[in-house]
Coordinates of N, CA and C in Angstrom, one line a residue:
Chain L
N18 N -30.7 21.0 -8.8 CA -32.2 20.7 -8.9 C -32.9 21.2 -7.7
A19 N -33.6 22.4 -7.8 CA -34.2 23.0 -6.7 C -35.6 22.5 -6.4
G20 N -36.2 21.7 -7.3 CA -37.6 21.1 -7.1 C -38.6 22.2 -7.4
V21 N -39.5 22.5 -6.4 CA -40.5 23.5 -6.6 C -40.2 24.7 -5.7
T22 N -40.1 25.8 -6.4 CA -39.8 27.0 -5.6 C -41.0 28.0 -5.7
Q23 N -41.1 28.8 -4.6 CA -42.2 29.7 -4.5 C -41.7 31.1 -4.0
T24 N -42.2 32.1 -4.6 CA -41.9 33.5 -4.1 C -43.2 34.3 -4.1
P25 N -43.3 35.2 -3.1 CA -42.4 35.4 -1.9 C -42.7 34.3 -0.9
K26 N -41.9 34.3 0.2 CA -42.1 33.4 1.3 C -43.2 34.0 2.2
F27 N -43.2 35.3 2.4 CA -44.1 36.0 3.3 C -44.7 37.2 2.5
Q28 N -45.9 37.6 2.8 CA -46.5 38.8 2.3 C -47.6 39.3 3.2
V29 N -47.7 40.6 3.4 CA -48.8 41.2 4.1 C -49.4 42.2 3.1
L30 N -50.7 42.1 2.9 CA -51.5 42.9 2.1 C -52.6 43.6 2.8
K31 N -53.1 44.7 2.3 CA -54.3 45.4 2.8 C -55.5 44.9 2.0
T32 N -56.6 44.9 2.6 CA -57.8 44.5 1.8 C -57.9 45.4 0.5
G33 N -58.2 44.7 -0.6 CA -58.4 45.3 -1.8 C -57.1 45.4 -2.7
Q34 N -56.0 45.1 -2.1 CA -54.7 45.1 -2.9 C -54.7 43.8 -3.7
S35 N -53.8 43.9 -4.7 CA -53.6 42.7 -5.6 C -52.2 42.2 -5.5
M36 N -52.0 41.0 -5.8 CA -50.7 40.4 -5.8 C -50.6 39.1 -6.6
T37 N -49.5 38.7 -7.0 CA -49.3 37.5 -7.7 C -48.3 36.6 -7.0
L38 N -48.6 35.4 -6.7 CA -47.7 34.4 -6.2 C -47.1 33.6 -7.3
Q39 N -45.8 33.5 -7.2 CA -45.0 32.8 -8.3 C -44.6 31.4 -7.9
C40 N -44.7 30.5 -8.8 CA -44.2 29.1 -8.6 C -43.5 28.6 -9.8
A41 N -42.4 27.9 -9.6 CA -41.6 27.4 -10.7 C -41.1 26.0 -10.3
Q42 N -41.0 25.1 -11.3 CA -40.5 23.8 -11.0 C -39.5 23.4 -12.1
D43 N -38.4 22.7 -11.7 CA -37.3 22.4 -12.6 C -37.2 20.9 -12.9
M44 N -38.3 20.2 -12.7 CA -38.3 18.7 -12.8 C -39.0 18.3 -14.1
N45 N -39.3 19.2 -15.0 CA -40.0 19.0 -16.3 C -41.3 18.3 -16.1
H46 N -42.0 18.7 -15.0 CA -43.3 18.1 -14.8 C -44.4 18.7 -15.6
N47 N -45.4 17.9 -16.0 CA -46.5 18.4 -16.8 C -47.6 19.1 -16.0
S48 N -47.9 18.6 -14.8 CA -49.0 19.2 -14.1 C -48.6 20.0 -12.9
M49 N -49.3 21.1 -12.6 CA -49.0 21.9 -11.5 C -50.3 22.3 -10.8
Y50 N -50.2 22.6 -9.5 CA -51.3 22.8 -8.6 C -51.1 23.9 -7.7
W51 N -52.2 24.6 -7.3 CA -52.2 25.6 -6.2 C -53.1 25.1 -5.1
Y52 N -52.6 25.1 -3.9 CA -53.5 24.8 -2.7 C -53.4 25.9 -1.7
R53 N -54.4 26.0 -0.8 CA -54.3 26.8 0.4 C -54.5 25.9 1.6
Q54 N -53.8 26.3 2.6 CA -53.8 25.5 3.9 C -54.3 26.4 5.0
D55 N -55.4 26.0 5.6 CA -55.9 26.7 6.8 C -56.0 25.7 7.9
P56 N -55.8 26.3 9.2 CA -55.8 25.4 10.4 C -57.1 24.5 10.4
G57 N -56.8 23.2 10.7 CA -57.9 22.3 10.9 C -58.7 21.9 9.6
M58 N -58.2 22.4 8.4 CA -58.9 22.1 7.2 C -58.0 21.4 6.2
G59 N -56.8 21.0 6.5 CA -56.0 20.4 5.5 C -55.6 21.3 4.4
L60 N -55.4 20.7 3.2 CA -55.1 21.5 2.0 C -56.3 21.4 1.1
R61 N -56.6 22.5 0.5 CA -57.7 22.6 -0.4 C -57.2 23.1 -1.8
L62 N -57.6 22.4 -2.8 CA -57.2 22.8 -4.2 C -57.9 24.0 -4.7
I63 N -57.1 25.0 -5.2 CA -57.6 26.2 -5.7 C -57.8 26.1 -7.2
Y64 N -56.7 25.9 -7.9 CA -56.6 25.7 -9.4 C -55.6 24.6 -9.7
Y65 N -55.7 24.0 -10.8 CA -54.6 23.2 -11.3 C -54.4 23.4 -12.8
S66 N -53.3 22.9 -13.3 CA -53.0 22.9 -14.7 C -52.5 21.5 -15.1
A67 N -53.3 20.8 -15.9 CA -52.9 19.5 -16.3 C -51.7 19.5 -17.2
S68 N -51.6 20.5 -18.0 CA -50.5 20.6 -18.9 C -50.3 22.0 -19.4
E69 N -49.2 22.3 -20.0 CA -49.0 23.7 -20.5 C -50.2 24.1 -21.3
G70 N -50.7 25.3 -21.0 CA -51.8 25.8 -21.9 C -53.2 25.5 -21.3
T71 N -53.3 24.7 -20.3 CA -54.6 24.4 -19.7 C -54.6 24.7 -18.2
T72 N -55.8 25.2 -17.8 CA -56.0 25.4 -16.3 C -57.5 25.0 -16.0
D73 N -57.7 24.5 -14.8 CA -59.0 24.2 -14.4 C -59.2 24.5 -12.9
K74 N -60.5 24.8 -12.5 CA -60.8 25.1 -11.2 C -60.8 23.9 -10.3
G75 N -60.4 24.2 -9.0 CA -60.4 23.2 -8.0 C -61.6 23.4 -7.1
E76 N -61.4 23.1 -5.8 CA -62.5 23.1 -4.8 C -62.8 24.6 -4.4
V77 N -61.8 25.5 -4.4 CA -62.0 26.8 -3.8 C -61.5 27.9 -4.7
P78 N -62.0 28.1 -6.0 CA -61.3 29.0 -6.9 C -61.8 30.4 -6.8
N79 N -62.8 30.7 -6.1 CA -63.4 32.1 -6.0 C -62.4 33.1 -5.5
G80 N -62.1 34.2 -6.2 CA -61.2 35.2 -5.7 C -59.8 35.1 -6.3
Y81 N -59.6 34.0 -7.1 CA -58.3 33.7 -7.6 C -58.3 33.6 -9.1
N82 N -57.2 33.9 -9.7 CA -56.9 33.5 -11.1 C -55.5 32.9 -11.2
V83 N -55.3 32.2 -12.3 CA -54.0 31.5 -12.5 C -53.6 31.7 -13.9
S84 N -52.3 31.5 -14.1 CA -51.7 31.6 -15.4 C -50.6 30.5 -15.5
R85 N -50.7 29.6 -16.5 CA -49.6 28.7 -16.7 C -48.8 29.3 -17.8
L86 N -47.7 30.0 -17.4 CA -46.9 30.8 -18.2 C -46.1 30.0 -19.2
N87 N -45.6 28.9 -18.8 CA -44.9 27.9 -19.6 C -44.9 26.6 -18.9
K88 N -44.1 25.7 -19.3 CA -44.1 24.4 -18.6 C -43.6 24.5 -17.2
R89 N -42.7 25.4 -16.9 CA -42.0 25.5 -15.6 C -42.9 26.3 -14.6
E90 N -43.6 27.3 -15.1 CA -44.1 28.3 -14.2 C -45.7 28.4 -14.1
F91 N -46.2 28.5 -12.9 CA -47.6 28.6 -12.7 C -47.9 29.6 -11.6
S92 N -48.5 30.7 -12.0 CA -48.7 31.8 -11.0 C -50.2 31.8 -10.6
L93 N -50.3 32.4 -9.4 CA -51.7 32.6 -8.7 C -51.9 34.0 -8.4
R94 N -52.9 34.6 -8.9 CA -53.2 36.0 -8.7 C -54.4 36.3 -7.8
L95 N -54.3 37.2 -6.9 CA -55.4 37.7 -6.1 C -55.6 39.1 -6.6
E96 N -56.8 39.3 -7.2 CA -57.1 40.6 -7.8 C -57.4 41.6 -6.8
S97 N -58.2 41.2 -5.8 CA -58.6 42.2 -4.7 C -58.7 41.4 -3.4
A98 N -57.6 41.4 -2.7 CA -57.4 40.6 -1.6 C -58.5 40.8 -0.5
A99 N -58.9 39.8 0.2 CA -59.8 39.9 1.3 C -59.2 39.1 2.5
P100 N -59.6 39.5 3.7 CA -59.1 38.9 4.9 C -59.3 37.3 4.9
S101 N -60.4 36.9 4.2 CA -60.6 35.4 4.2 C -59.6 34.7 3.3
Q102 N -58.7 35.4 2.6 CA -57.7 34.8 1.8 C -56.4 34.7 2.6
T103 N -56.4 35.1 3.9 CA -55.2 34.9 4.7 C -55.0 33.4 4.9
S104 N -53.9 32.9 4.5 CA -53.7 31.5 4.5 C -52.2 31.2 4.1
V105 N -51.8 29.9 4.1 CA -50.6 29.5 3.6 C -50.8 28.8 2.2
Y106 N -50.1 29.3 1.2 CA -50.4 28.8 -0.1 C -49.2 27.9 -0.6
F107 N -49.6 26.8 -1.1 CA -48.6 25.8 -1.6 C -48.8 25.5 -3.1
C108 N -47.7 25.5 -3.8 CA -47.7 25.0 -5.1 C -47.1 23.6 -5.2
A109 N -47.6 22.8 -6.1 CA -47.1 21.4 -6.2 C -47.1 21.0 -7.7
S110 N -46.3 20.0 -8.0 CA -46.3 19.5 -9.4 C -46.2 18.0 -9.4
T111 N -46.6 17.4 -10.5 CA -46.5 16.0 -10.8 C -46.0 15.8 -12.2
E112 N -45.3 14.7 -12.4 CA -44.8 14.4 -13.7 C -45.9 14.2 -14.7
R113 N -46.9 13.4 -14.4 CA -47.9 13.1 -15.3 C -49.2 13.2 -14.5
G114 N -49.9 14.3 -14.6 CA -51.1 14.5 -13.8 C -52.2 13.5 -14.1
A115 N -52.3 12.9 -15.2 CA -53.4 12.0 -15.5 C -53.2 10.6 -14.9
V116 N -52.0 10.4 -14.4 CA -51.7 9.1 -13.7 C -51.8 9.2 -12.2
S117 N -52.7 8.6 -11.6 CA -53.1 8.8 -10.3 C -52.0 8.4 -9.3
T118 N -51.1 7.6 -9.6 CA -50.1 7.2 -8.7 C -48.9 8.1 -8.5
D119 N -48.9 9.2 -9.4 CA -47.8 10.1 -9.3 C -47.7 10.8 -8.0
T120 N -46.5 11.0 -7.5 CA -46.3 11.8 -6.2 C -46.4 13.3 -6.6
Q121 N -47.0 14.0 -5.7 CA -47.0 15.5 -5.8 C -45.8 16.0 -5.0
Y122 N -45.1 16.9 -5.7 CA -43.9 17.5 -5.0 C -44.3 19.0 -4.7
F123 N -44.1 19.3 -3.4 CA -44.6 20.6 -2.9 C -43.5 21.6 -2.7
G124 N -43.8 22.9 -3.0 CA -42.9 24.0 -2.6 C -43.0 24.3 -1.1
P125 N -42.2 25.2 -0.7 CA -42.1 25.6 0.7 C -43.2 26.4 1.3
G126 N -44.0 27.0 0.4 CA -45.2 27.7 0.8 C -45.0 29.2 0.8
T127 N -46.1 30.0 0.7 CA -46.1 31.4 0.9 C -47.1 31.7 2.0
R128 N -46.7 32.4 3.0 CA -47.6 32.8 4.1 C -48.1 34.2 3.8
L129 N -49.4 34.3 3.6 CA -50.1 35.5 3.2 C -51.0 36.0 4.3
T130 N -50.9 37.2 4.7 CA -51.8 37.9 5.6 C -52.5 39.0 5.0
V131 N -53.8 39.1 5.0 CA -54.6 40.2 4.5 C -55.2 40.9 5.6
L132 N -54.9 42.2 5.8 CA -55.4 43.0 6.9 C -56.7 43.8 6.5
Chain C
A10 N -68.0 11.6 -4.9 CA -66.9 12.5 -4.3 C -66.1 11.7 -3.3
Q11 N -64.9 12.0 -3.3 CA -63.9 11.3 -2.4 C -63.8 12.2 -1.1
S12 N -63.5 11.5 0.0 CA -63.3 12.3 1.2 C -62.4 11.5 2.1
V13 N -61.7 12.2 3.0 CA -60.8 11.6 4.0 C -61.1 12.1 5.4
T14 N -61.1 11.2 6.3 CA -61.3 11.6 7.7 C -60.1 11.1 8.6
Q15 N -59.4 12.1 9.2 CA -58.3 11.7 10.1 C -58.8 11.9 11.6
L16 N -58.8 10.8 12.3 CA -59.3 10.8 13.7 C -58.2 11.3 14.6
G17 N -58.5 12.4 15.3 CA -57.5 12.9 16.2 C -56.7 14.0 15.6
S18 N -57.0 15.3 15.9 CA -56.2 16.3 15.3 C -54.8 16.5 16.0
H19 N -54.8 16.0 17.2 CA -53.5 16.0 18.0 C -53.3 14.6 18.6
V20 N -52.1 14.1 18.4 CA -51.7 12.8 19.1 C -50.3 13.0 19.7
S21 N -50.3 12.6 21.0 CA -49.0 12.7 21.7 C -48.5 11.2 22.1
V22 N -47.3 11.0 21.9 CA -46.7 9.7 22.3 C -45.3 9.9 22.9
S23 N -44.9 9.0 23.7 CA -43.6 9.1 24.3 C -42.5 8.6 23.4
E24 N -41.3 9.1 23.5 CA -40.3 8.6 22.6 C -40.1 7.1 22.8
G25 N -40.0 6.4 21.7 CA -39.9 4.9 21.8 C -41.2 4.2 21.8
A26 N -42.3 4.9 21.9 CA -43.6 4.2 21.9 C -44.2 4.1 20.5
L27 N -45.2 3.3 20.4 CA -45.8 3.1 19.1 C -46.6 4.3 18.6
V28 N -46.4 4.6 17.3 CA -47.2 5.7 16.7 C -48.3 5.1 15.9
L29 N -49.5 5.6 16.1 CA -50.7 5.1 15.3 C -51.5 6.4 14.9
L30 N -51.5 6.7 13.6 CA -52.3 7.8 13.2 C -53.4 7.2 12.3
R31 N -54.7 7.6 12.5 CA -55.8 7.0 11.9 C -56.3 7.8 10.7
C32 N -56.7 7.0 9.6 CA -57.2 7.6 8.4 C -58.3 6.7 7.9
N33 N -59.5 7.3 7.6 CA -60.5 6.6 6.9 C -60.9 7.4 5.7
Y34 N -61.3 6.7 4.7 CA -61.6 7.3 3.4 C -63.0 6.9 2.9
S35 N -63.5 7.6 2.0 CA -64.7 7.2 1.2 C -64.4 7.4 -0.2
S36 N -64.7 6.4 -1.0 CA -64.4 6.5 -2.4 C -65.4 5.5 -3.2
S37 N -65.9 6.0 -4.3 CA -66.8 5.1 -5.1 C -66.0 4.2 -6.1
V38 N -64.7 4.5 -6.2 CA -63.8 3.6 -7.0 C -62.6 3.2 -6.2
P39 N -61.9 2.2 -6.7 CA -60.7 1.8 -5.9 C -59.8 3.0 -5.7
P40 N -59.4 3.2 -4.4 CA -58.7 4.4 -4.1 C -57.2 4.3 -4.3
Y41 N -56.5 5.4 -4.5 CA -55.1 5.5 -4.4 C -54.9 6.4 -3.1
L42 N -54.1 5.9 -2.2 CA -54.0 6.6 -0.9 C -52.6 7.0 -0.6
F43 N -52.5 8.1 0.1 CA -51.1 8.7 0.4 C -51.1 9.2 1.8
W44 N -49.9 9.1 2.3 CA -49.6 9.9 3.6 C -48.4 10.8 3.3
Y45 N -48.7 12.1 3.7 CA -47.7 13.1 3.6 C -47.3 13.6 5.0
V46 N -46.1 14.1 5.1 CA -45.6 14.7 6.4 C -45.2 16.2 6.1
Q47 N -45.5 17.0 7.1 CA -45.1 18.4 7.0 C -44.4 18.8 8.2
Y48 N -43.1 19.1 8.1 CA -42.4 19.7 9.2 C -42.6 21.2 9.3
P49 N -42.4 21.7 10.5 CA -42.7 23.2 10.7 C -42.1 24.0 9.6
N50 N -42.9 24.9 9.1 CA -42.5 25.9 8.1 C -41.9 25.3 6.8
Q51 N -42.4 24.1 6.5 CA -42.0 23.5 5.3 C -43.2 23.0 4.5
G52 N -42.9 22.6 3.2 CA -43.9 22.0 2.4 C -44.1 20.6 2.8
L53 N -45.1 19.9 2.1 CA -45.4 18.5 2.3 C -44.4 17.6 1.6
Q54 N -44.1 16.5 2.2 CA -43.3 15.5 1.5 C -43.9 14.1 1.6
L55 N -43.8 13.3 0.6 CA -44.5 12.0 0.6 C -43.8 11.1 1.6
L56 N -44.6 10.4 2.4 CA -44.1 9.3 3.3 C -44.3 8.0 2.6
L57 N -45.4 7.7 2.1 CA -45.7 6.5 1.4 C -47.0 6.6 0.6
K58 N -47.3 5.6 -0.2 CA -48.5 5.6 -1.0 C -48.9 4.2 -1.3
Y59 N -50.2 4.0 -1.4 CA -50.8 2.7 -1.8 C -51.5 2.9 -3.2
T60 N -51.1 2.0 -4.1 CA -51.7 2.1 -5.4 C -52.5 0.8 -5.7
T61 N -51.8 -0.3 -6.0 CA -52.4 -1.6 -6.1 C -51.4 -2.6 -5.5
G62 N -51.8 -3.9 -5.4 CA -50.9 -4.9 -4.9 C -50.9 -5.1 -3.4
A63 N -49.7 -5.2 -2.9 CA -49.5 -5.5 -1.4 C -50.2 -4.4 -0.6
T64 N -51.0 -4.8 0.4 CA -51.8 -3.9 1.1 C -51.0 -3.3 2.3
L65 N -49.8 -3.8 2.6 CA -48.9 -3.2 3.6 C -47.9 -2.5 2.9
V66 N -47.8 -1.2 3.1 CA -46.9 -0.3 2.4 C -45.9 0.2 3.3
K67 N -44.6 0.1 2.9 CA -43.6 0.7 3.7 C -43.1 2.0 3.1
G68 N -42.8 3.0 4.0 CA -42.4 4.3 3.6 C -41.0 4.7 4.1
I69 N -40.8 6.0 4.1 CA -39.5 6.4 4.6 C -39.6 6.6 6.2
N70 N -38.4 6.7 6.8 CA -38.3 6.9 8.2 C -39.0 5.9 9.1
G71 N -39.1 4.6 8.6 CA -39.7 3.6 9.4 C -41.2 3.5 9.5
F72 N -41.9 4.4 8.7 CA -43.3 4.4 8.8 C -43.9 3.3 7.8
E73 N -45.1 2.8 8.1 CA -45.8 1.9 7.2 C -47.3 2.1 7.4
A74 N -48.0 1.7 6.4 CA -49.5 1.8 6.5 C -50.1 0.6 5.8
E75 N -51.3 0.2 6.3 CA -52.0 -0.9 5.8 C -53.3 -0.5 5.2
F76 N -53.5 -0.9 4.0 CA -54.8 -0.6 3.3 C -55.8 -1.7 3.7
K77 N -56.9 -1.4 4.3 CA -57.9 -2.4 4.6 C -59.2 -1.9 4.0
K78 N -59.5 -2.6 2.9 CA -60.7 -2.2 2.1 C -62.0 -2.4 2.9
S79 N -62.1 -3.5 3.6 CA -63.3 -3.8 4.4 C -63.6 -2.7 5.4
E80 N -62.5 -2.1 5.9 CA -62.7 -1.1 6.9 C -62.6 0.4 6.4
T81 N -62.3 0.5 5.1 CA -62.0 1.7 4.4 C -61.0 2.6 5.2
S82 N -59.9 1.9 5.6 CA -58.9 2.6 6.4 C -57.5 2.5 5.8
F83 N -56.7 3.4 6.2 CA -55.3 3.4 5.8 C -54.5 4.1 6.9
H84 N -54.4 3.4 8.0 CA -53.8 3.9 9.2 C -52.2 3.9 9.1
L85 N -51.6 4.9 9.6 CA -50.1 5.0 9.6 C -49.5 4.6 10.9
T86 N -48.5 3.8 10.9 CA -47.9 3.3 12.1 C -46.4 3.4 12.0
K87 N -45.8 3.4 13.2 CA -44.3 3.3 13.4 C -44.1 2.7 14.7
P88 N -43.3 1.6 14.7 CA -43.1 0.9 16.0 C -42.5 1.7 17.1
S89 N -41.6 2.6 16.8 CA -40.9 3.3 17.9 C -40.7 4.8 17.5
A90 N -41.4 5.7 18.2 CA -41.3 7.1 17.9 C -40.0 7.7 18.2
H91 N -39.6 8.6 17.4 CA -38.4 9.4 17.6 C -38.7 10.9 17.7
M92 N -37.9 11.6 18.4 CA -38.2 13.0 18.6 C -38.4 13.7 17.2
S93 N -37.6 13.3 16.2 CA -37.6 13.9 14.9 C -38.9 13.6 14.1
D94 N -39.8 12.7 14.7 CA -41.1 12.4 14.0 C -42.1 13.5 14.3
A95 N -41.8 14.4 15.2 CA -42.8 15.4 15.5 C -43.1 16.3 14.3
A96 N -44.3 16.3 13.8 CA -44.7 17.0 12.6 C -46.2 16.9 12.4
E97 N -46.7 17.4 11.3 CA -48.1 17.2 11.0 C -48.2 16.2 9.9
Y98 N -49.2 15.3 10.0 CA -49.3 14.2 9.0 C -50.6 14.3 8.3
F99 N -50.6 14.2 7.0 CA -51.8 14.3 6.2 C -52.1 13.0 5.4
C100 N -53.3 12.5 5.5 CA -53.7 11.4 4.7 C -54.4 12.0 3.5
A101 N -54.3 11.4 2.3 CA -54.9 11.9 1.1 C -55.4 10.8 0.2
V102 N -56.4 11.1 -0.6 CA -56.9 10.1 -1.5 C -56.9 10.7 -2.9
S103 N -56.5 10.0 -3.9 CA -56.5 10.5 -5.3 C -57.8 10.3 -5.9
S104 N -58.3 11.4 -6.5 CA -59.7 11.4 -7.1 C -59.6 11.7 -8.5
I105 N -60.7 11.3 -9.2 CA -60.7 11.6 -10.6 C -61.4 13.0 -10.8
S106 N -60.8 13.9 -11.6 CA -61.3 15.2 -11.8 C -62.0 15.2 -13.2
S107 N -62.7 16.3 -13.4 CA -63.4 16.5 -14.7 C -62.4 16.8 -15.8
G108 N -61.2 17.3 -15.4 CA -60.2 17.5 -16.4 C -59.3 16.3 -16.6
S109 N -58.1 16.6 -17.0 CA -57.2 15.5 -17.3 C -56.1 15.3 -16.2
A110 N -56.2 16.0 -15.1 CA -55.3 15.8 -14.0 C -56.0 15.3 -12.8
R111 N -55.4 14.3 -12.1 CA -56.0 13.8 -10.9 C -55.7 14.8 -9.8
Q112 N -56.7 14.8 -8.8 CA -56.5 15.7 -7.7 C -56.4 14.9 -6.4
L113 N -55.7 15.4 -5.5 CA -55.6 14.9 -4.1 C -56.6 15.5 -3.2
T114 N -57.4 14.7 -2.5 CA -58.2 15.3 -1.5 C -57.6 14.9 -0.1
F115 N -57.3 16.0 0.7 CA -56.6 15.8 1.9 C -57.5 15.7 3.1
G116 N -57.0 15.0 4.1 CA -57.7 15.1 5.4 C -57.2 16.3 6.1
S117 N -57.8 16.6 7.3 CA -57.5 17.8 8.0 C -56.2 17.8 8.8
G118 N -55.5 16.7 8.8 CA -54.2 16.6 9.4 C -54.2 16.2 10.9
T119 N -53.1 15.5 11.3 CA -52.9 15.1 12.7 C -51.5 15.6 13.1
Q120 N -51.5 16.4 14.2 CA -50.3 16.9 14.7 C -49.7 15.9 15.7
L121 N -48.5 15.4 15.4 CA -47.9 14.4 16.3 C -46.9 15.1 17.2
T122 N -47.0 14.9 18.5 CA -46.0 15.4 19.4 C -45.3 14.2 20.0
V123 N -44.0 14.3 20.1 CA -43.3 13.2 20.7 C -42.7 13.7 22.0
L124 N -43.0 13.1 23.1 CA -42.6 13.5 24.5 C -41.3 12.8 24.9
P125 N -40.4 13.5 25.5 CA -39.1 12.9 25.9 C -39.3 11.9 27.1

């Protein structure tokens, strides 16, 4: 049981390049989330998926797109990377997103630098 | 809208001393509150959470937090710090979203340093 996995661990991009961050969970969870973490700002929600086939914007969705490929996988795409997107990206999942007491389980993160 | 304020971005304590990390929240509905810990180069993991019932919540690694509605606070404490407690700690409140999934709103974090 690996929990939540993310690939890649590190990535360096040039401004304007595109890339997709991958996330997978093996806990049969319904809801999945993408956050970014910046110094002094905590974690901010980019997009989430309440269940397979649905996605919704979070607090900071501009410049990102997501795909809930199946129940296990939730990807985050940067179409044209900008230096402001330099950050650490975390994927998380919960068993039942509609139930507020559920614990969110986090992946190890992807450190992205945009030059 | 929900929000979380963590007082003190950096806290230093001596090994064996009391740990107190402060968290205040604002919420228009009864909140569900969480403390997460992040060790260097790792993801976040849950320390403890308050949902309903007993206002003193015990978590892993000897940490506990008390929900005080009158003070809108959820401070994290540990009686005796250990070197292994050095990490970043995040307080979070569960909020109702427009969709069907609840979202966590995080504070900006408190970096705990434990001095030998």
